[in-house]
Coordinates of N, CA and C in Angstrom, one line a residue:
X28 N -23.9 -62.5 33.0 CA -22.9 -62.9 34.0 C -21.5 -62.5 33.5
X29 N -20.7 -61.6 34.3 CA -19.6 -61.2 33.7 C -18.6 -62.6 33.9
X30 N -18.5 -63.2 34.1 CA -17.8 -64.7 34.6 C -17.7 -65.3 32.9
X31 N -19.1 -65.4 32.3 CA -18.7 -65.9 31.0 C -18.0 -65.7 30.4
X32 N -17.2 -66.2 29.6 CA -16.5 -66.1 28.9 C -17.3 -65.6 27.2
X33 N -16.3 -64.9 26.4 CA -16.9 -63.7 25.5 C -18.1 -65.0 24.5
X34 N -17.1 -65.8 23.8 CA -18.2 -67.0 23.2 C -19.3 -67.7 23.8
X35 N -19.0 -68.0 25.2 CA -20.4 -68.2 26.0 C -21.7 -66.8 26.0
X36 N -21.0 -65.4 26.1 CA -21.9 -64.4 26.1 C -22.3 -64.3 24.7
X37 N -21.4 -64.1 23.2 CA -22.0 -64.1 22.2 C -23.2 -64.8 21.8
X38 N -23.2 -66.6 22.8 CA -24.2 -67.4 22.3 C -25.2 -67.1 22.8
X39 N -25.5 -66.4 23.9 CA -26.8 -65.8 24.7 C -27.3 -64.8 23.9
X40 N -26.3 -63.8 23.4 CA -27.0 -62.8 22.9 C -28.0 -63.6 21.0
X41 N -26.8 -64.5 20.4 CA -27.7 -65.2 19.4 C -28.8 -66.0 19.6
X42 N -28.5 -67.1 21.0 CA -29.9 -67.4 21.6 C -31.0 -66.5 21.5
X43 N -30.7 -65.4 22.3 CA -32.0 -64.1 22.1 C -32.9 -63.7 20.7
X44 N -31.4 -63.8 20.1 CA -32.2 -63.2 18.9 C -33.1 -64.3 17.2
X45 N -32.6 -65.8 18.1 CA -33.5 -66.7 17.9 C -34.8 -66.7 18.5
X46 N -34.4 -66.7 19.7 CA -36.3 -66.7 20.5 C -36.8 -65.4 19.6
X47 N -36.5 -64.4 19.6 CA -37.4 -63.6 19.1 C -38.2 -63.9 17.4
X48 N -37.0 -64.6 16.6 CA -37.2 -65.1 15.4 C -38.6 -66.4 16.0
X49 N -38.2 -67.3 16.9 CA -39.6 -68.3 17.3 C -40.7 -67.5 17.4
X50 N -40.5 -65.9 17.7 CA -42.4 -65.7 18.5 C -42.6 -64.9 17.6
X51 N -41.6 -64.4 16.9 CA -42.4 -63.8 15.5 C -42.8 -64.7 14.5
X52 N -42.0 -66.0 14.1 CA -42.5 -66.8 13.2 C -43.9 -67.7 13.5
X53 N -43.9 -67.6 15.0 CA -44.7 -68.6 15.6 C -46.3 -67.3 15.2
X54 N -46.3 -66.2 15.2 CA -47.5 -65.5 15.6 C -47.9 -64.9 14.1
X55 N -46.7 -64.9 13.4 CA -47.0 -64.7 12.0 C -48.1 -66.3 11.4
X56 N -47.6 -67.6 11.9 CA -47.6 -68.4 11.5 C -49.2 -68.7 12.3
X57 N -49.5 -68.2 13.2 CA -50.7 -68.3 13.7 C -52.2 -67.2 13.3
X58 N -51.3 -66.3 12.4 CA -52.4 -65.6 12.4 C -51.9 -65.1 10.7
X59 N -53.3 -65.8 9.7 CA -52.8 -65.1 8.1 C -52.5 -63.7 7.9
X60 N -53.1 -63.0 8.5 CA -53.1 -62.0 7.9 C -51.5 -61.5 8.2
X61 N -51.3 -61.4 9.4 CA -49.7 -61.4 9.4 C -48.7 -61.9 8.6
X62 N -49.0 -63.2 8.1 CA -47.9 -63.9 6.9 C -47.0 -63.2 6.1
X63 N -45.5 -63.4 6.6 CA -44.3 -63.4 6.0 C -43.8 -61.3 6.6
X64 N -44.4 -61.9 8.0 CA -44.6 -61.0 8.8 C -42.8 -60.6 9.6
X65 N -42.1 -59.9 9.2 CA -40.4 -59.6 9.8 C -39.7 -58.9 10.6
X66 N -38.8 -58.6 10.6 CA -37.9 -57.7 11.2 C -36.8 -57.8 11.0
X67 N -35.8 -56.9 11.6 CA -34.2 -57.0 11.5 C -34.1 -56.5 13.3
X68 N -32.4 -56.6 13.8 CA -32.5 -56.5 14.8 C -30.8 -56.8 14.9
X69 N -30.3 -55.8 15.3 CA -29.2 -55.3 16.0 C -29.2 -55.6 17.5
X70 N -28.1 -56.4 18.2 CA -28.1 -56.3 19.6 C -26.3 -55.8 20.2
X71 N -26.1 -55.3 21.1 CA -24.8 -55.1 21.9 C -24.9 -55.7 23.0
X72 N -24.0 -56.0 23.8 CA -23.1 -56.1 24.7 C -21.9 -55.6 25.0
X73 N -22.1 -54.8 26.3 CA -20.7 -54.1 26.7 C -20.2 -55.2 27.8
X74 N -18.6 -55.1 27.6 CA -18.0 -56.1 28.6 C -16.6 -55.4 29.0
X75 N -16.5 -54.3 29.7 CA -15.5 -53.8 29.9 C -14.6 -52.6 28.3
X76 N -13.7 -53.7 28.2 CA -13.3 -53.1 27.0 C -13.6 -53.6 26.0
X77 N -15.2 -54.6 25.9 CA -15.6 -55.6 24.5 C -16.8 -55.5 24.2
X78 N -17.3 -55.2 22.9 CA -18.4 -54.9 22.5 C -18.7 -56.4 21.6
X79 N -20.1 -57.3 22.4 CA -20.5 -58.5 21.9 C -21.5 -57.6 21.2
X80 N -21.2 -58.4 19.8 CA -22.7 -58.1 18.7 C -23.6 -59.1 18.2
X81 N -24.6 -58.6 17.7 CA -25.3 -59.9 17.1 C -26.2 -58.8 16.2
X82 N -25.9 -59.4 14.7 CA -27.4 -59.2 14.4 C -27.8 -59.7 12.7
X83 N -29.1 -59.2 12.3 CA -29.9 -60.3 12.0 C -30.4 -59.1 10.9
X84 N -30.7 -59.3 9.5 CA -31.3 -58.2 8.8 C -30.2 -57.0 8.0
X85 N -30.9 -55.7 7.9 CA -29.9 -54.3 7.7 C -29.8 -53.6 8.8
X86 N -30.3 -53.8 10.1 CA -30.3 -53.1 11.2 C -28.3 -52.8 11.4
X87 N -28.3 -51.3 11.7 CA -26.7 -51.9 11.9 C -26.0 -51.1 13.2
X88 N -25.2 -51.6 13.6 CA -24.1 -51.1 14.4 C -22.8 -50.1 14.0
X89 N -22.8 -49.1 14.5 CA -21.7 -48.4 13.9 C -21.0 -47.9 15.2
X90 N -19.6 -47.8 15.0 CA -18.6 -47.5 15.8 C -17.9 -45.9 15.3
X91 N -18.2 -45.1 16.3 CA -17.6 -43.8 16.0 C -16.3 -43.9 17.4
X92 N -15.1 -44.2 16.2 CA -13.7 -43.8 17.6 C -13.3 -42.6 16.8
X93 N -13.0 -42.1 17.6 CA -12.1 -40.6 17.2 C -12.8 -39.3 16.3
X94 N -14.3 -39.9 16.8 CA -15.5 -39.3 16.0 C -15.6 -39.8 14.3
X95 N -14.4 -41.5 14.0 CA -14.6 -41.8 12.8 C -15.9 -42.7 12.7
X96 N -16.7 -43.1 11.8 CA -17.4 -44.0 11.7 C -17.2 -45.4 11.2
X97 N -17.2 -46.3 11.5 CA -17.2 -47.5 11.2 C -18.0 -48.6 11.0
X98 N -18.7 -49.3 10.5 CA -20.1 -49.6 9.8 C -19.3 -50.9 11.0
X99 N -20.1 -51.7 11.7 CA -19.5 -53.3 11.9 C -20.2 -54.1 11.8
X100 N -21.5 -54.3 11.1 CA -22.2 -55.0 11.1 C -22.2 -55.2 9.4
X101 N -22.9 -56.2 9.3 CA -22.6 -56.6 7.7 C -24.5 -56.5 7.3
X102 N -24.5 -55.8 6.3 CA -26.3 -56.2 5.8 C -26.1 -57.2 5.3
X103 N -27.3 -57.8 5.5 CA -28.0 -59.7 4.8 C -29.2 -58.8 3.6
X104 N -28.4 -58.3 2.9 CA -29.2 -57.9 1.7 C -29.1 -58.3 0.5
X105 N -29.5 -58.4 -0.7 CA -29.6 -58.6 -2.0 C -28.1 -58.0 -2.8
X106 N -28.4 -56.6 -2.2 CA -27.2 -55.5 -2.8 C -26.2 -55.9 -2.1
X107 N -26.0 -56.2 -1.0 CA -24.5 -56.2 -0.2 C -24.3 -57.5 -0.8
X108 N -25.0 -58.3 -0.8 CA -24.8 -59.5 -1.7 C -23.7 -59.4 -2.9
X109 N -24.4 -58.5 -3.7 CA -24.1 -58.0 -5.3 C -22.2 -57.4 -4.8
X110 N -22.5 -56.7 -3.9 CA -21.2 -55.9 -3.4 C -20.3 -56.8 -3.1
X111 N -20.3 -58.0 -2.1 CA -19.5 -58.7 -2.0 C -18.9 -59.1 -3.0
X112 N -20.1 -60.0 -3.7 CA -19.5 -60.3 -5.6 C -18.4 -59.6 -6.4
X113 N -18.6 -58.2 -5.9 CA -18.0 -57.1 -6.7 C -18.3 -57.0 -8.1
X114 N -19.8 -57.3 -8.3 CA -20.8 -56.5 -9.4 C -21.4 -55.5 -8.5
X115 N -20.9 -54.7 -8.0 CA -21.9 -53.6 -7.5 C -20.0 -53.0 -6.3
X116 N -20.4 -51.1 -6.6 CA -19.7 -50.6 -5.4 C -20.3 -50.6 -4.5
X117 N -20.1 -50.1 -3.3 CA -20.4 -49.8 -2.1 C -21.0 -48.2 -2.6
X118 N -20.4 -47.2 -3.2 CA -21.2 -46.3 -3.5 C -22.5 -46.4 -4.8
X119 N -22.0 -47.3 -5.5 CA -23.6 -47.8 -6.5 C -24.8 -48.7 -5.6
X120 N -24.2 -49.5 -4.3 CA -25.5 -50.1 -3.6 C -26.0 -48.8 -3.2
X121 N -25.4 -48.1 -2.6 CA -26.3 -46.8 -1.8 C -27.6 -46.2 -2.4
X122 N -27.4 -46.2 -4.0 CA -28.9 -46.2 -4.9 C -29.3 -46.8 -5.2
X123 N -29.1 -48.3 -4.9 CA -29.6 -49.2 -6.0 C -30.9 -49.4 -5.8
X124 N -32.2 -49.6 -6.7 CA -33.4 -49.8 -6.3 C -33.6 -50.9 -5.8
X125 N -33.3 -52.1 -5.6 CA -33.3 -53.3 -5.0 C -32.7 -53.0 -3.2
X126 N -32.2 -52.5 -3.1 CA -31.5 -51.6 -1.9 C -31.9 -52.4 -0.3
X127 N -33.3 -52.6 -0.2 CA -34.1 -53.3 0.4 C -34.7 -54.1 0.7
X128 N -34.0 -55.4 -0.4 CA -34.8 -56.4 -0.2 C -33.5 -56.9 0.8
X129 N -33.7 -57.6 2.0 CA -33.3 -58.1 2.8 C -33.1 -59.8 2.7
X130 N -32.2 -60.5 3.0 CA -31.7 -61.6 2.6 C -32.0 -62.6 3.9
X131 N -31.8 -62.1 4.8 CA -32.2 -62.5 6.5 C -33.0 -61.7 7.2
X132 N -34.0 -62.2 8.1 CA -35.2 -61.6 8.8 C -35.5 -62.2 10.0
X133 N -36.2 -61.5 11.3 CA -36.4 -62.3 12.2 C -37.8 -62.5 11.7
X134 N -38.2 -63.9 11.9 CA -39.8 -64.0 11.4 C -40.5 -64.6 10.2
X135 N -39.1 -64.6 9.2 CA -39.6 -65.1 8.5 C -39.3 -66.7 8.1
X136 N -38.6 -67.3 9.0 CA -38.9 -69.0 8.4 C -38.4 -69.2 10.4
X137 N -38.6 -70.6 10.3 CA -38.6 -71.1 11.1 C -37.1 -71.5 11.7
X138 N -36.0 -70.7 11.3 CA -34.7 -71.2 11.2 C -34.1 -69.7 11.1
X139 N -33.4 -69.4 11.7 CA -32.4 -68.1 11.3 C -31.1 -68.4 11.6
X140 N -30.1 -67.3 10.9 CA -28.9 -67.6 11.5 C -28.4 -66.3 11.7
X141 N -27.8 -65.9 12.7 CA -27.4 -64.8 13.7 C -26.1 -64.9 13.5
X142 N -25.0 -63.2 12.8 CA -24.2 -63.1 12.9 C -23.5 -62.2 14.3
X143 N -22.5 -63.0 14.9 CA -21.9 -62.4 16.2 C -20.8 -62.1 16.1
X144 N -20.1 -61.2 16.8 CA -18.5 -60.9 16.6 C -18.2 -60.0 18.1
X145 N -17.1 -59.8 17.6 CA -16.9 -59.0 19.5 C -15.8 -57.7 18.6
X146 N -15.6 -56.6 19.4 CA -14.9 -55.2 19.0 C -14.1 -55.3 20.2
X147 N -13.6 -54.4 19.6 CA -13.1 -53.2 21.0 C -13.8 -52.0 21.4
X148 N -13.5 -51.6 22.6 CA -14.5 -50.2 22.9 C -13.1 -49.8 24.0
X149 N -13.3 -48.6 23.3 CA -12.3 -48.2 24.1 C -12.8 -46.2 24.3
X150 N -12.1 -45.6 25.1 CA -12.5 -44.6 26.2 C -13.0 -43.4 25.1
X151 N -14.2 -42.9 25.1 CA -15.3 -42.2 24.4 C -15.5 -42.5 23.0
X152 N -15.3 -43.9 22.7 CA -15.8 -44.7 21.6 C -17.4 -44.4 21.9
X153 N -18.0 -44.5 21.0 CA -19.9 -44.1 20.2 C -20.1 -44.9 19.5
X154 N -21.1 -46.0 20.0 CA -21.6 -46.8 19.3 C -22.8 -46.4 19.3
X155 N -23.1 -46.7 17.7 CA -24.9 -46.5 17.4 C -25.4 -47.4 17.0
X156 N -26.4 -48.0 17.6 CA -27.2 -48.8 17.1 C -28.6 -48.4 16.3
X157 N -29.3 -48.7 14.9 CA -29.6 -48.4 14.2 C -31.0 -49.0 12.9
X158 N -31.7 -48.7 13.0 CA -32.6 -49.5 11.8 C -32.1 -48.4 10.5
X159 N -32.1 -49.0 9.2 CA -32.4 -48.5 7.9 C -33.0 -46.7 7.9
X160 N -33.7 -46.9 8.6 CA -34.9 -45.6 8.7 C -33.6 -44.7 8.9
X161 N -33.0 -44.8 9.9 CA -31.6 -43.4 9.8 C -30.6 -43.7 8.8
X162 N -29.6 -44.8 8.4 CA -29.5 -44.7 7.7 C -29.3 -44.9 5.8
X163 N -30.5 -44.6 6.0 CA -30.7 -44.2 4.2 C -31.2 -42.8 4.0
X164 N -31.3 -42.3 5.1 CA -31.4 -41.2 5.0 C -30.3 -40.5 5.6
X165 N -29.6 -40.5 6.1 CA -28.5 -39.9 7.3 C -27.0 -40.4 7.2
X166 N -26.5 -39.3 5.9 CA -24.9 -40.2 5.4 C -24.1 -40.1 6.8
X167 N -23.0 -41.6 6.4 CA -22.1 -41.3 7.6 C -21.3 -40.0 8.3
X168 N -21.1 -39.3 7.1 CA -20.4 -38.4 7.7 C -21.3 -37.2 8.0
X169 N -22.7 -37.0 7.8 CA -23.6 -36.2 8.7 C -23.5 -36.6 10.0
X170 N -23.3 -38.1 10.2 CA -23.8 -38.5 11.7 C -22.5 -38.2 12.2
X171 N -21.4 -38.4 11.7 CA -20.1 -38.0 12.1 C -20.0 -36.0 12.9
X172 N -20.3 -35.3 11.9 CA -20.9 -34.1 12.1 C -21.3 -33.7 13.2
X173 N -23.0 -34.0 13.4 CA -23.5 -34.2 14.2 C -23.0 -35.0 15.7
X174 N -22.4 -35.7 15.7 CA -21.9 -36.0 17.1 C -20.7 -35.2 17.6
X175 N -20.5 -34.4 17.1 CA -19.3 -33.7 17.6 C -19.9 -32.4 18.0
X176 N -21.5 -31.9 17.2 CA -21.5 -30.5 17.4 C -23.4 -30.8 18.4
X177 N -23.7 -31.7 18.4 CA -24.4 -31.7 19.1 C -24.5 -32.8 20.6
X178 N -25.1 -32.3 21.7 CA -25.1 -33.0 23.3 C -25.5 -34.2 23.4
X179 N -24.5 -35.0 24.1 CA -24.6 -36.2 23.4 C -25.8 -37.0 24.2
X180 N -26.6 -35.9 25.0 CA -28.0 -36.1 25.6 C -29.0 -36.3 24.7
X181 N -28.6 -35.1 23.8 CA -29.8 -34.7 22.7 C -29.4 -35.8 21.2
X182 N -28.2 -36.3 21.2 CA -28.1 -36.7 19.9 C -29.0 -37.4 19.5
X183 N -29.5 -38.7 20.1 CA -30.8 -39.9 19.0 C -31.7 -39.3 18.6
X184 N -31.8 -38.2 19.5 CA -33.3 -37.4 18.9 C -32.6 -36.5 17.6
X185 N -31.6 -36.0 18.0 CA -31.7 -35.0 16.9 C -31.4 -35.9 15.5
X186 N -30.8 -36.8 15.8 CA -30.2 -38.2 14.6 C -31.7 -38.4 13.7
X187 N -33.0 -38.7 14.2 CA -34.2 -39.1 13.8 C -34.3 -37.6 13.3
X188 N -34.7 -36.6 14.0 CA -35.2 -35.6 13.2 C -34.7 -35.6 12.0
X189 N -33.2 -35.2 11.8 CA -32.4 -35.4 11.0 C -32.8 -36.2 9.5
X190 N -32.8 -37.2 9.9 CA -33.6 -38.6 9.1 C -35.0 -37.8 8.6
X191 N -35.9 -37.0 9.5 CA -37.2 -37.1 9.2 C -37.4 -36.1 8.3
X192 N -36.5 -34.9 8.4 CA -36.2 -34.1 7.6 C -35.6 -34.3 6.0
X193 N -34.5 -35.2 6.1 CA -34.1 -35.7 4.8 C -35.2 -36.8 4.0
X194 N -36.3 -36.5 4.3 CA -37.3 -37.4 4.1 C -38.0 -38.8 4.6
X195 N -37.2 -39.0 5.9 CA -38.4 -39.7 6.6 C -38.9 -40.9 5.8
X196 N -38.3 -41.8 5.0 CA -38.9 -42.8 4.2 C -39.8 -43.9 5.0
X197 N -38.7 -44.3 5.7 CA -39.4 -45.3 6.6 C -39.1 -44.8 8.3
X198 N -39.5 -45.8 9.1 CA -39.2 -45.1 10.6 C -37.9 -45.5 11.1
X199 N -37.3 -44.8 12.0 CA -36.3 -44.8 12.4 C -35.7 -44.9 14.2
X200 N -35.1 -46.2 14.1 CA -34.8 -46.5 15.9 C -33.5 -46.5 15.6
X201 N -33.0 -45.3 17.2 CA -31.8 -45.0 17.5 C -31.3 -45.3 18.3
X202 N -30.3 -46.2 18.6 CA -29.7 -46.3 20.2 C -27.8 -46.2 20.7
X203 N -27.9 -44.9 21.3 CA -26.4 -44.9 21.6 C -25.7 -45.2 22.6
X204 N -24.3 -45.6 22.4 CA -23.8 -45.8 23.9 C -22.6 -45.1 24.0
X205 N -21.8 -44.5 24.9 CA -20.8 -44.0 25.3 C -19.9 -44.4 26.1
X206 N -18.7 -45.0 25.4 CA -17.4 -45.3 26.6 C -17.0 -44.1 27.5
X207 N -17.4 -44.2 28.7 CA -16.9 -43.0 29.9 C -16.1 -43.5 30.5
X208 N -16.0 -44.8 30.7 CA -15.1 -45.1 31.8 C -13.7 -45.2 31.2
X209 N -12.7 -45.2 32.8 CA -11.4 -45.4 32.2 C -10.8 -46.8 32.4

């Protein structure tokens, strides 16, 4: 409902991404073999000129204005953890072997907490939304690269290949959006 107001829309979008935390905890929780069964999960909202976020895990959100990149989502990891602390750089997490243990999950307890925030989007602003799978394989400024020199039809696909080429570690979900309007 565009009527809501942005904190009423943020809380729908965290609502969501609690129910999904209930039916994964609920079906991990119903069935052993599944146990401690997760996910991460990035969500958007476009609102004119406002980008509602929510998300949950290392899944992340990036904002390319001016074809710059901007990370805006925060990882719930071990390492970003360390980073915060400032025992660890932002360029020493990028190899750290711990790298991947995740701090928040949808699925895994019965309780989550969903970080929300709102941007700007403004006129051919690129937002990507993102699992781990592209970027740990796919530096920012490749994806930077790549959105300038390839159709921005073709980009998710070519973003994964990309990924699958640099080795493909784990799988990788792309999703973009483009400010067109004025």
């Amino acid at each position: 409902d565009a009527s809501l107001p942005d904190d009423d829309a943020l809380a729908v979008l965290a609502a969501a991404l609690t129910e999904a935390n209930h039916a994964v905890y609920a079906r991990a929780h119903d069935d052993p073999a599944l146990t401690g069964m997760g996910t991460t999960a990035v969500a958007a909202l476009v609102r004119g000129e406002r980008l509602l976020l929510a998300n949950v895990g290392d899944s992340r959100a990036i904002l390319f204005h001016d074809g710059v990149p901007r990370q805006l989502t925060k990882d719930h990891s071990y390492v970003q953890a360390m980073v915060d602390s400032g025992r660890l750089t932002a360029q020493e997490a990028e190899r750290h072997p711990k790298k991947h243990l995740i701090t928040r999950a949808i699925g895994i307890s019965a309780h989550v907490e969903v970080d929300c925030f709102a941007e700007r989007w403004t006129q051919n602003d690129v937002l990507l939304l993102c699992s781990d799978g592209l970027t740990n394989e796919v530096s920012y400024a490749e994806m930077a690269e790549m959105l300038s020199a390839v159709p921005y039809a073709e980009l998710a696909d070519a973003l994964i290949a990309r990924a699958n080429a640099n080795g493909g570690h784990d799988n990788s979900t792309v999703l973009l959006l483009r400010q067109d309007c004025e």
